Amino acid sequence: MSNQLKIENETAAFAIFEEASIAHAKATAEVDCKTANAAHKKKAQVAAFLKERNQAQLLPIFLIHPDVGVRITAAARLISVMETEAVRVFETASTGSGIQRLNAEMVLSEWRKGTLRF
């Protein structure tokens, strides 16, 4: 049985990205590693799908999503090409609470050190 998603088009990719980002954030907060890992794999497959089709530039719409997990995921995928906007998302999230605050702080710290590659 393959774990490879069947992504039909960009619209489907964005729906999967949104759903997986929300699921990943929720599972991470609940320390549900199995669900978090499965959601992360979906996000990675969508990112690869969009990159192969030169459509990753369409992700900025998620930088203003109401869910912080979706914003952080999009910002992580975009930080190397839209640094100012992505950093702003992480800075805002780092003033929040819970695991998303910590995630945002860690990404910012490592990005500023130059240790992250997306």
Short mmCIF file of C-alpha atoms in Angstrom, two decimals:
data_model
loop_
_atom_site.label_atom_id
_atom_site.label_comp_id
_atom_site.label_asym_id
_atom_site.label_seq_id
_atom_site.Cartn_x
_atom_site.Cartn_y
_atom_site.Cartn_z
CA MET A 1 0.00 0.00 0.00
CA SER A 2 1.44 3.36 -1.08
CA ASN A 3 1.35 6.43 1.13
CA GLN A 4 1.65 8.66 -1.92
CA LEU A 5 -1.28 11.06 -2.26
CA LYS A 6 -3.14 11.31 -5.52
CA ILE A 7 -3.28 15.07 -6.04
CA GLU A 8 -5.34 15.87 -9.10
CA ASN A 9 -4.75 19.62 -9.43
CA GLU A 10 -3.73 22.80 -7.62
CA THR A 11 -7.18 23.27 -6.07
CA ALA A 12 -7.01 19.81 -4.53
CA ALA A 13 -3.43 20.48 -3.42
CA PHE A 14 -4.46 23.63 -1.57
CA ALA A 15 -7.34 21.85 0.15
CA ILE A 16 -5.01 19.05 1.28
CA PHE A 17 -2.40 21.60 2.41
CA GLU A 18 -4.95 23.47 4.50
CA GLU A 19 -6.45 20.32 6.03
CA ALA A 20 -3.05 18.75 6.76
CA SER A 21 -1.69 21.97 8.28
CA ILE A 22 -4.64 22.21 10.66
CA ALA A 23 -4.39 18.50 11.54
CA HIS A 24 -0.64 18.78 12.11
CA ALA A 25 -0.98 21.75 14.46
CA LYS A 26 -3.77 20.07 16.43
CA ALA A 27 -1.93 16.75 16.67
CA THR A 28 1.28 18.47 17.73
CA ALA A 29 -0.54 20.34 20.49
CA GLU A 30 -2.11 17.05 21.63
CA VAL A 31 1.20 15.16 21.41
CA ASP A 32 -0.32 12.76 18.89
CA CYS A 33 2.85 11.88 17.01
CA LYS A 34 1.27 9.38 14.62
CA THR A 35 -1.31 11.88 13.36
CA ALA A 36 1.21 14.74 13.30
CA ASN A 37 3.66 12.69 11.23
CA ALA A 38 0.94 11.62 8.78
CA ALA A 39 -0.17 15.24 8.36
CA HIS A 40 3.42 16.38 7.88
CA LYS A 41 3.90 13.83 5.10
CA LYS A 42 0.81 15.17 3.34
CA LYS A 43 2.11 18.74 3.60
CA ALA A 44 5.47 17.68 2.17
CA GLN A 45 3.79 15.87 -0.74
CA VAL A 46 1.68 18.92 -1.55
CA ALA A 47 4.76 21.15 -1.42
CA ALA A 48 6.57 18.82 -3.82
CA PHE A 49 3.52 18.70 -6.11
CA LEU A 50 3.35 22.50 -6.26
CA LYS A 51 7.09 22.89 -6.71
CA GLU A 52 7.12 20.41 -9.63
CA ARG A 53 4.44 22.50 -11.33
CA ASN A 54 6.02 25.87 -10.47
CA GLN A 55 2.94 26.72 -8.42
CA ALA A 56 4.50 27.20 -4.98
CA GLN A 57 4.21 30.96 -5.45
CA LEU A 58 0.47 30.53 -4.88
CA LEU A 59 0.99 29.64 -1.20
CA PRO A 60 1.06 33.26 0.09
CA ILE A 61 -2.73 33.22 0.31
CA PHE A 62 -2.25 30.99 3.37
CA LEU A 63 -0.14 33.63 5.16
CA ILE A 64 -3.40 35.33 6.15
CA HIS A 65 -5.36 32.17 6.97
CA PRO A 66 -7.37 32.33 10.22
CA ASP A 67 -5.59 29.22 11.58
CA VAL A 68 -2.12 29.88 12.97
CA GLY A 69 -0.95 26.37 12.06
CA VAL A 70 -1.77 27.01 8.41
CA ARG A 71 -0.01 30.40 8.48
CA ILE A 72 3.11 28.91 10.06
CA THR A 73 3.23 26.03 7.58
CA ALA A 74 2.91 28.41 4.63
CA ALA A 75 5.51 30.75 6.10
CA ALA A 76 7.96 27.88 6.52
CA ARG A 77 7.55 26.93 2.86
CA LEU A 78 7.91 30.55 1.75
CA ILE A 79 10.60 31.96 4.03
CA SER A 80 13.40 31.50 1.51
CA VAL A 81 11.53 33.44 -1.20
CA MET A 82 9.33 35.81 0.80
CA GLU A 83 11.43 36.35 3.88
CA THR A 84 9.87 39.61 5.10
CA GLU A 85 6.31 38.30 4.92
CA ALA A 86 7.18 34.90 6.40
CA VAL A 87 9.18 36.39 9.25
CA ARG A 88 6.23 38.66 10.03
CA VAL A 89 4.00 35.57 10.34
CA PHE A 90 6.48 33.89 12.70
CA GLU A 91 6.94 37.04 14.76
CA THR A 92 3.19 37.41 15.20
CA ALA A 93 2.79 33.71 16.07
CA SER A 94 5.63 33.95 18.58
CA THR A 95 3.54 36.36 20.65
CA GLY A 96 0.75 33.78 20.95
CA SER A 97 0.59 30.80 23.24
CA GLY A 98 1.09 27.06 23.23
CA ILE A 99 3.13 24.93 20.91
CA GLN A 100 2.62 27.22 17.91
CA ARG A 101 4.36 30.03 19.79
CA LEU A 102 7.31 27.75 20.47
CA ASN A 103 7.38 26.52 16.85
CA ALA A 104 7.45 30.10 15.59
CA GLU A 105 10.21 31.11 18.01
CA MET A 106 12.36 28.13 17.05
CA VAL A 107 11.96 28.66 13.31
CA LEU A 108 12.85 32.34 13.65
CA SER A 109 15.86 31.55 15.80
CA GLU A 110 17.21 28.92 13.44
CA TRP A 111 16.46 30.99 10.32
CA ARG A 112 18.36 33.94 11.74
CA LYS A 113 21.30 31.64 12.54
CA GLY A 114 21.24 30.41 8.95
CA THR A 115 20.69 26.76 9.87
CA LEU A 116 17.33 26.23 8.12
CA ARG A 117 16.87 25.10 4.52
CA PHE A 118 13.46 24.67 2.98
#
